[in-house]
Tab-separated table of C-alpha atoms in Angstrom:
chain	number	residue	atom	x	y	z
A	1	UNK	CA	21.860	4.042	-13.024
A	2	UNK	CA	19.230	6.187	-11.974
A	3	UNK	CA	16.593	8.041	-14.548
A	4	UNK	CA	16.127	11.614	-14.649
A	5	UNK	CA	12.440	12.783	-13.643
A	6	UNK	CA	11.934	14.029	-17.087
A	7	UNK	CA	12.903	10.516	-18.756
A	8	UNK	CA	10.769	8.953	-15.922
A	9	UNK	CA	7.856	11.462	-16.923
A	10	UNK	CA	8.176	10.391	-20.559
A	11	UNK	CA	8.230	6.950	-19.901
A	12	UNK	CA	5.444	6.866	-17.658
A	13	UNK	CA	2.893	9.002	-19.910
A	14	UNK	CA	4.716	8.924	-23.115
A	15	UNK	CA	3.366	11.636	-25.612
A	16	UNK	CA	1.814	10.741	-28.977
A	17	UNK	CA	2.081	6.963	-29.000
A	18	UNK	CA	0.634	5.263	-32.059
A	19	UNK	CA	0.842	4.957	-35.760
A	20	UNK	CA	-0.390	6.918	-39.096
A	21	UNK	CA	-0.917	5.255	-42.249
A	22	UNK	CA	2.532	4.788	-43.685
A	23	UNK	CA	1.049	4.973	-47.281
A	24	UNK	CA	-0.510	8.396	-46.788
A	25	UNK	CA	1.763	10.899	-49.002
A	26	UNK	CA	1.004	13.568	-46.158
A	27	UNK	CA	2.748	10.930	-43.668
A	28	UNK	CA	6.509	10.777	-43.371
A	29	UNK	CA	7.885	7.549	-41.596
A	30	UNK	CA	11.277	6.942	-39.854
A	31	UNK	CA	12.259	3.876	-38.795
A	32	UNK	CA	15.729	3.022	-37.278
A	33	UNK	CA	17.315	0.386	-34.978
A	34	UNK	CA	20.495	-0.221	-32.752
A	35	UNK	CA	21.251	-3.472	-32.651
A	36	UNK	CA	23.425	-3.036	-29.348
A	37	UNK	CA	20.323	-2.845	-27.268
A	38	UNK	CA	18.111	-4.123	-29.624
A	39	UNK	CA	15.813	-1.225	-29.920
A	40	UNK	CA	13.634	-0.368	-32.646
A	41	UNK	CA	12.226	3.079	-33.254
A	42	UNK	CA	9.395	4.268	-35.398
A	43	UNK	CA	8.669	8.084	-35.772
A	44	UNK	CA	5.811	9.209	-38.004
A	45	UNK	CA	5.139	13.141	-39.015
A	46	UNK	CA	2.108	14.389	-40.628
A	47	UNK	CA	2.792	17.438	-42.741
A	48	UNK	CA	0.322	19.908	-44.034
A	49	UNK	CA	0.268	21.940	-47.172
A	50	UNK	CA	2.176	24.734	-45.544
A	51	UNK	CA	4.680	22.433	-44.895
A	52	UNK	CA	4.122	22.383	-41.082
A	53	UNK	CA	4.268	19.192	-38.997
A	54	UNK	CA	0.619	19.346	-37.634
A	55	UNK	CA	1.126	15.931	-35.763
A	56	UNK	CA	3.774	13.235	-34.831
A	57	UNK	CA	3.334	9.863	-33.418
A	58	UNK	CA	5.949	7.305	-32.260
A	59	UNK	CA	6.246	3.708	-31.339
A	60	UNK	CA	9.588	2.516	-29.329
A	61	UNK	CA	10.712	-0.839	-28.250
A	62	UNK	CA	13.570	-0.264	-25.976
A	63	UNK	CA	15.058	0.952	-22.629
A	64	UNK	CA	13.439	4.279	-20.841
A	65	UNK	CA	15.992	6.693	-22.313
A	66	UNK	CA	14.897	5.583	-26.200
A	67	UNK	CA	11.171	5.908	-25.206
A	68	UNK	CA	11.637	9.159	-23.560
A	69	UNK	CA	13.904	10.441	-26.351
A	70	UNK	CA	11.387	9.630	-28.977
A	71	UNK	CA	8.686	10.886	-27.362
A	72	UNK	CA	10.098	14.501	-26.567
A	73	UNK	CA	10.659	14.548	-30.306
A	74	UNK	CA	7.122	14.219	-31.198
A	75	UNK	CA	6.159	16.809	-28.926
A	76	UNK	CA	9.237	19.277	-30.088
A	77	UNK	CA	8.596	18.741	-33.821
A	78	UNK	CA	4.751	19.506	-33.910
A	79	UNK	CA	4.109	22.917	-35.233
A	80	UNK	CA	7.611	22.962	-36.910
A	81	UNK	CA	8.668	23.235	-40.722
A	82	UNK	CA	10.546	20.298	-41.964
A	83	UNK	CA	13.694	22.508	-41.756
A	84	UNK	CA	13.085	23.476	-38.009
A	85	UNK	CA	12.605	19.607	-37.710
A	86	UNK	CA	16.143	19.078	-39.302
A	87	UNK	CA	17.828	21.144	-36.751
A	88	UNK	CA	16.866	18.904	-33.929
A	89	UNK	CA	19.880	17.422	-32.652
A	90	UNK	CA	20.682	14.899	-30.213
A	91	UNK	CA	22.715	16.784	-27.627
A	92	UNK	CA	19.640	18.736	-27.441
A	93	UNK	CA	17.520	15.557	-26.549
A	94	UNK	CA	20.277	14.373	-24.266
A	95	UNK	CA	20.276	17.872	-22.236
A	96	UNK	CA	16.436	18.118	-21.821
A	97	UNK	CA	16.325	14.536	-20.784
A	98	UNK	CA	19.415	14.718	-19.024
A	99	UNK	CA	20.795	11.662	-20.194
A	100	UNK	CA	24.248	9.857	-18.749
A	101	UNK	CA	26.638	9.188	-21.200
A	102	UNK	CA	25.967	5.659	-21.501
A	103	UNK	CA	22.560	6.577	-22.922
A	104	UNK	CA	23.365	9.149	-25.290
A	105	UNK	CA	23.000	6.648	-28.175
A	106	UNK	CA	19.309	6.609	-27.566
A	107	UNK	CA	19.127	10.232	-28.187
A	108	UNK	CA	21.280	10.029	-31.646
A	109	UNK	CA	18.744	7.316	-32.603
A	110	UNK	CA	15.612	9.864	-31.910
A	111	UNK	CA	17.650	12.121	-34.106
A	112	UNK	CA	18.109	9.871	-36.963
A	113	UNK	CA	14.384	8.881	-36.812
A	114	UNK	CA	13.070	12.394	-37.214
A	115	UNK	CA	15.652	12.762	-39.972
A	116	UNK	CA	14.406	9.547	-41.637
A	117	UNK	CA	10.936	10.483	-41.467
A	118	UNK	CA	11.523	14.126	-42.863
A	119	UNK	CA	13.563	12.397	-45.714
A	120	UNK	CA	10.729	9.934	-46.517
A	121	UNK	CA	8.009	12.689	-46.500
A	122	UNK	CA	10.033	14.464	-48.875
A	123	UNK	CA	11.046	11.370	-51.082
A	124	UNK	CA	7.256	10.874	-51.188
A	125	UNK	CA	6.443	14.416	-52.354
A	126	UNK	CA	9.317	14.343	-54.743
A	127	UNK	CA	8.248	11.453	-56.274
A	128	UNK	CA	4.677	12.834	-56.606
A	129	UNK	CA	5.759	15.587	-58.167
A	130	UNK	CA	7.577	13.803	-60.709
A	131	UNK	CA	4.742	11.813	-61.718
A	132	UNK	CA	2.827	14.848	-61.946
A	133	UNK	CA	5.418	16.107	-64.274
A	134	UNK	CA	5.566	12.817	-66.182
A	135	UNK	CA	1.755	13.431	-66.626
A	136	UNK	CA	2.079	16.479	-67.690
A	137	UNK	CA	4.745	15.771	-70.175
A	138	UNK	CA	2.703	13.112	-71.677
A	139	UNK	CA	-0.275	15.339	-72.406
A	140	UNK	CA	1.728	17.681	-73.979
A	141	UNK	CA	3.119	14.955	-76.406
A	142	UNK	CA	-0.330	14.136	-77.238
B	1	UNK	CA	59.120	-20.774	-32.653
B	2	UNK	CA	57.377	-22.796	-30.271
B	3	UNK	CA	57.386	-22.005	-26.690
B	4	UNK	CA	58.962	-23.831	-24.094
B	5	UNK	CA	57.962	-25.194	-20.575
B	6	UNK	CA	59.134	-22.634	-17.719
B	7	UNK	CA	59.969	-25.874	-15.523
B	8	UNK	CA	61.203	-28.559	-17.650
B	9	UNK	CA	62.078	-26.823	-20.852
B	10	UNK	CA	59.946	-29.194	-23.042
B	11	UNK	CA	58.167	-27.985	-26.209
B	12	UNK	CA	54.542	-26.772	-25.135
B	13	UNK	CA	51.644	-28.259	-27.370
B	14	UNK	CA	48.093	-26.643	-27.693
B	15	UNK	CA	46.430	-25.703	-25.331
B	16	UNK	CA	49.588	-24.010	-23.609
B	17	UNK	CA	48.205	-23.292	-20.134
B	18	UNK	CA	50.016	-26.431	-19.042
B	19	UNK	CA	53.085	-28.358	-19.918
B	20	UNK	CA	52.042	-31.592	-21.066
B	21	UNK	CA	55.191	-33.220	-19.951
B	22	UNK	CA	55.524	-32.275	-16.250
B	23	UNK	CA	52.221	-30.464	-15.984
B	24	UNK	CA	53.639	-27.303	-14.786
B	25	UNK	CA	51.283	-24.065	-15.093
B	26	UNK	CA	52.872	-21.600	-17.657
B	27	UNK	CA	52.538	-17.655	-17.307
B	28	UNK	CA	49.559	-16.296	-18.689
B	29	UNK	CA	49.679	-15.085	-22.286
B	30	UNK	CA	46.947	-12.574	-22.913
B	31	UNK	CA	47.975	-12.252	-26.465
B	32	UNK	CA	46.282	-15.774	-27.153
B	33	UNK	CA	43.064	-16.105	-29.160
B	34	UNK	CA	40.377	-17.872	-27.099
B	35	UNK	CA	40.694	-20.631	-29.469
B	36	UNK	CA	43.837	-21.306	-28.840
B	37	UNK	CA	43.334	-20.816	-24.838
B	38	UNK	CA	41.196	-23.949	-25.465
B	39	UNK	CA	43.232	-25.606	-28.012
B	40	UNK	CA	40.637	-25.828	-30.616
B	41	UNK	CA	41.144	-24.508	-34.079
B	42	UNK	CA	39.487	-21.117	-35.185
B	43	UNK	CA	36.629	-21.938	-36.595
B	44	UNK	CA	32.646	-21.039	-36.807
B	45	UNK	CA	31.904	-24.356	-37.274
B	46	UNK	CA	32.904	-25.158	-33.938
B	47	UNK	CA	32.513	-28.762	-32.012
B	48	UNK	CA	30.488	-27.382	-28.779
B	49	UNK	CA	30.774	-30.972	-27.066
B	50	UNK	CA	34.968	-30.688	-27.618
B	51	UNK	CA	34.787	-27.290	-26.171
B	52	UNK	CA	32.964	-28.014	-23.209
B	53	UNK	CA	35.344	-31.341	-22.685
B	54	UNK	CA	38.420	-29.284	-23.076
B	55	UNK	CA	37.369	-26.400	-20.982
B	56	UNK	CA	36.483	-28.802	-18.404
B	57	UNK	CA	39.490	-30.567	-18.283
B	58	UNK	CA	41.474	-27.459	-18.428
B	59	UNK	CA	39.593	-26.255	-15.162
B	60	UNK	CA	40.375	-29.395	-13.325
B	61	UNK	CA	43.939	-28.878	-13.881
B	62	UNK	CA	44.345	-25.150	-13.556
B	63	UNK	CA	41.775	-23.900	-11.008
B	64	UNK	CA	42.716	-21.288	-8.552
B	65	UNK	CA	41.410	-23.643	-5.471
B	66	UNK	CA	44.501	-26.325	-6.791
B	67	UNK	CA	47.140	-23.511	-6.315
B	68	UNK	CA	45.759	-22.231	-2.879
B	69	UNK	CA	49.397	-23.119	-1.316
B	70	UNK	CA	51.377	-22.226	-4.438
B	71	UNK	CA	53.477	-19.144	-4.647
B	72	UNK	CA	52.060	-15.867	-5.911
B	73	UNK	CA	53.146	-15.904	-9.533
B	74	UNK	CA	51.614	-19.801	-9.640
B	75	UNK	CA	48.340	-18.213	-8.005
B	76	UNK	CA	48.124	-15.449	-10.168
B	77	UNK	CA	48.891	-17.765	-13.655
B	78	UNK	CA	46.005	-20.073	-12.432
B	79	UNK	CA	43.525	-17.243	-11.795
B	80	UNK	CA	44.395	-15.702	-15.190
B	81	UNK	CA	44.178	-18.590	-17.056
B	82	UNK	CA	40.944	-19.915	-15.260
B	83	UNK	CA	39.265	-16.337	-15.974
B	84	UNK	CA	39.990	-16.684	-19.775
B	85	UNK	CA	38.902	-20.024	-19.915
B	86	UNK	CA	35.196	-19.161	-18.734
B	87	UNK	CA	35.310	-16.100	-20.935
B	88	UNK	CA	36.396	-18.438	-23.840
B	89	UNK	CA	33.283	-20.830	-23.002
B	90	UNK	CA	31.090	-18.089	-22.676
B	91	UNK	CA	31.766	-16.391	-26.217
B	92	UNK	CA	32.705	-19.590	-28.289
B	93	UNK	CA	29.624	-21.671	-27.295
B	94	UNK	CA	27.031	-18.655	-28.079
B	95	UNK	CA	26.570	-18.802	-31.831
B	96	UNK	CA	26.051	-14.607	-31.791
B	97	UNK	CA	28.983	-14.193	-29.509
B	98	UNK	CA	31.478	-16.704	-31.613
B	99	UNK	CA	30.435	-14.496	-35.011
B	100	UNK	CA	30.926	-11.587	-33.255
B	101	UNK	CA	34.383	-12.553	-31.856
B	102	UNK	CA	35.547	-13.739	-35.434
B	103	UNK	CA	34.588	-10.495	-37.174
B	104	UNK	CA	36.362	-8.453	-34.252
B	105	UNK	CA	39.491	-10.580	-34.891
B	106	UNK	CA	39.085	-9.082	-38.498
B	107	UNK	CA	38.823	-5.648	-37.021
B	108	UNK	CA	35.003	-5.360	-37.370
B	109	UNK	CA	32.945	-4.293	-34.728
B	110	UNK	CA	29.393	-5.179	-36.016
B	111	UNK	CA	27.464	-4.884	-32.890
B	112	UNK	CA	28.859	-1.922	-31.582
B	113	UNK	CA	27.209	1.128	-29.926
B	114	UNK	CA	27.586	3.371	-32.597
B	115	UNK	CA	26.384	0.944	-35.413
B	116	UNK	CA	22.886	1.531	-36.457
B	117	UNK	CA	20.714	-0.335	-39.010
B	118	UNK	CA	18.918	1.490	-41.640
B	119	UNK	CA	17.749	-1.626	-43.480
B	120	UNK	CA	14.142	-1.038	-43.549
B	121	UNK	CA	12.914	-4.717	-44.334
B	122	UNK	CA	14.854	-5.958	-41.109
B	123	UNK	CA	13.672	-2.910	-39.040
B	124	UNK	CA	9.776	-3.440	-40.567
B	125	UNK	CA	9.837	-6.999	-39.200
B	126	UNK	CA	11.227	-6.303	-36.199
B	127	UNK	CA	8.604	-3.790	-35.370
B	128	UNK	CA	5.817	-6.119	-36.436
B	129	UNK	CA	7.460	-8.744	-34.111
B	130	UNK	CA	7.158	-6.603	-31.096
B	131	UNK	CA	3.892	-5.256	-32.069
B	132	UNK	CA	2.703	-8.778	-32.105
B	133	UNK	CA	4.183	-9.811	-28.657
B	134	UNK	CA	2.653	-6.781	-27.006
B	135	UNK	CA	-0.609	-7.758	-28.320
B	136	UNK	CA	-0.456	-11.084	-27.482
B	137	UNK	CA	0.942	-10.212	-23.890
B	138	UNK	CA	-2.261	-8.004	-23.441
B	139	UNK	CA	-4.183	-10.811	-24.837
B	140	UNK	CA	-2.487	-13.422	-22.599
B	141	UNK	CA	-2.497	-15.656	-25.593
B	142	UNK	CA	-0.237	-18.471	-24.794
B	143	UNK	CA	-0.594	-20.341	-27.847
B	144	UNK	CA	-0.233	-17.355	-29.886
B	145	UNK	CA	3.368	-16.788	-27.912
B	146	UNK	CA	4.370	-20.365	-28.511
B	147	UNK	CA	3.702	-19.672	-32.304
B	148	UNK	CA	5.699	-16.239	-32.079
B	149	UNK	CA	8.535	-17.894	-30.380
B	150	UNK	CA	8.426	-20.829	-32.785
B	151	UNK	CA	8.910	-18.369	-35.432
B	152	UNK	CA	11.723	-16.284	-34.344
B	153	UNK	CA	13.415	-19.201	-33.239
B	154	UNK	CA	13.215	-20.371	-36.682
B	155	UNK	CA	14.466	-17.016	-37.899
B	156	UNK	CA	17.420	-17.104	-35.506
B	157	UNK	CA	18.428	-20.644	-37.011
B	158	UNK	CA	18.289	-19.663	-40.132
B	159	UNK	CA	20.252	-16.484	-39.644
B	160	UNK	CA	22.897	-19.069	-37.580
B	161	UNK	CA	22.925	-21.240	-40.679
B	162	UNK	CA	23.711	-18.192	-42.817
B	163	UNK	CA	26.759	-17.112	-40.742
B	164	UNK	CA	27.894	-20.587	-40.993
B	165	UNK	CA	28.088	-20.029	-44.649
B	166	UNK	CA	29.639	-16.882	-44.457
B	167	UNK	CA	32.246	-17.518	-42.135
B	168	UNK	CA	32.895	-21.035	-43.479
B	169	UNK	CA	36.343	-19.519	-44.855
B	170	UNK	CA	38.340	-17.350	-42.422
B	171	UNK	CA	39.070	-14.340	-42.681
B	172	UNK	CA	35.652	-13.714	-43.728
B	173	UNK	CA	35.707	-11.863	-47.397
B	174	UNK	CA	31.939	-10.879	-47.286
B	175	UNK	CA	32.431	-8.980	-44.075
B	176	UNK	CA	29.380	-6.564	-44.730
B	177	UNK	CA	26.925	-9.298	-45.230
B	178	UNK	CA	28.200	-11.035	-42.486
B	179	UNK	CA	27.756	-7.916	-40.202
B	180	UNK	CA	24.097	-7.617	-41.322
B	181	UNK	CA	23.089	-11.055	-40.375
B	182	UNK	CA	24.757	-10.503	-37.082
B	183	UNK	CA	22.883	-7.693	-36.383
B	184	UNK	CA	19.736	-9.346	-37.150
B	185	UNK	CA	20.570	-12.689	-35.007
B	186	UNK	CA	21.263	-9.841	-32.528
B	187	UNK	CA	17.960	-8.297	-32.484
B	188	UNK	CA	16.133	-11.885	-32.830
B	189	UNK	CA	18.187	-12.654	-29.419
B	190	UNK	CA	16.752	-9.570	-27.817
B	191	UNK	CA	13.555	-10.297	-28.986
B	192	UNK	CA	13.537	-14.115	-27.561
B	193	UNK	CA	14.654	-12.595	-24.388
B	194	UNK	CA	11.527	-10.104	-24.597
B	195	UNK	CA	9.028	-13.027	-24.931
B	196	UNK	CA	10.491	-15.000	-22.301
B	197	UNK	CA	10.429	-12.196	-19.845
B	198	UNK	CA	6.737	-11.779	-20.854
B	199	UNK	CA	5.551	-15.548	-20.634
B	200	UNK	CA	7.315	-15.274	-17.072
B	201	UNK	CA	5.335	-12.130	-16.121
B	202	UNK	CA	1.952	-14.313	-17.465
B	203	UNK	CA	2.523	-17.110	-15.393
B	204	UNK	CA	3.291	-15.031	-12.580
B	205	UNK	CA	-0.108	-13.091	-12.743
């Protein structure tokens, strides 16, 4: 099976490889894995106060298509709102990278990873708000 | 109802590829399980030496080389049985493939391409192993690699032990748990492969 030029480009020059502090409340982390090929993917987003994704990083251990899919997603989500990021579909990734049918699951993994990262960020924010409400409630009680 | 030998009419014993009375090769039966083909009881706790002996012995009698002069039907039966025996050996001797096969017999595809893992602790551990491997290879740290390999092998054998417990009684009742242990073992297997190819590439430098 031959990889497309775009896959090879992302594989040889992956964009945004790295890690962010997953304990940072402004960072959302998504981790997914595919046992069939043993791939593991971590995708992280840094979200600013306006709800825009300022930065994205990924680390993927897997085949070229999995690396290219996650690399591409980090490029795509920068500057997007969380809702916009949630509209990314594996079919867009597969189309852009010209993935053959046997590699479609790699693009599915990347879609799952960005969704998981957004969900993680949102749950952190939700939890933060809840605790602020609790603090406020506690202050009222006193 | 017992199957009868196509040649002498004797009742066929397990394994059913050959008649135990007259030695005639029987028509291939695709519906038989891999355990039935090798004539061993369906179980995760398989005697690997017995498996090897069975396959070796059957291959001696069934191998297509022995039937080069036989009629087309016999040649074909021999080829089909022989191919299936090789498959049985490859699947049943491997703790991962054997467990997967047993779950598949229950209609569960724990390692299918569509199956994804969301268990954070499993993924975190795998990610840490991978990062460690990458660092060790970059540092060309042979001792560190040996240690990592030891840890991964230990984690694998723990997973296999869990499968022995979960698959002790068949059909397995805790299929979700068995599936998740199987997926963990699959990740560890792939990781061991990566460690080995990494070690080889260090030695070839």
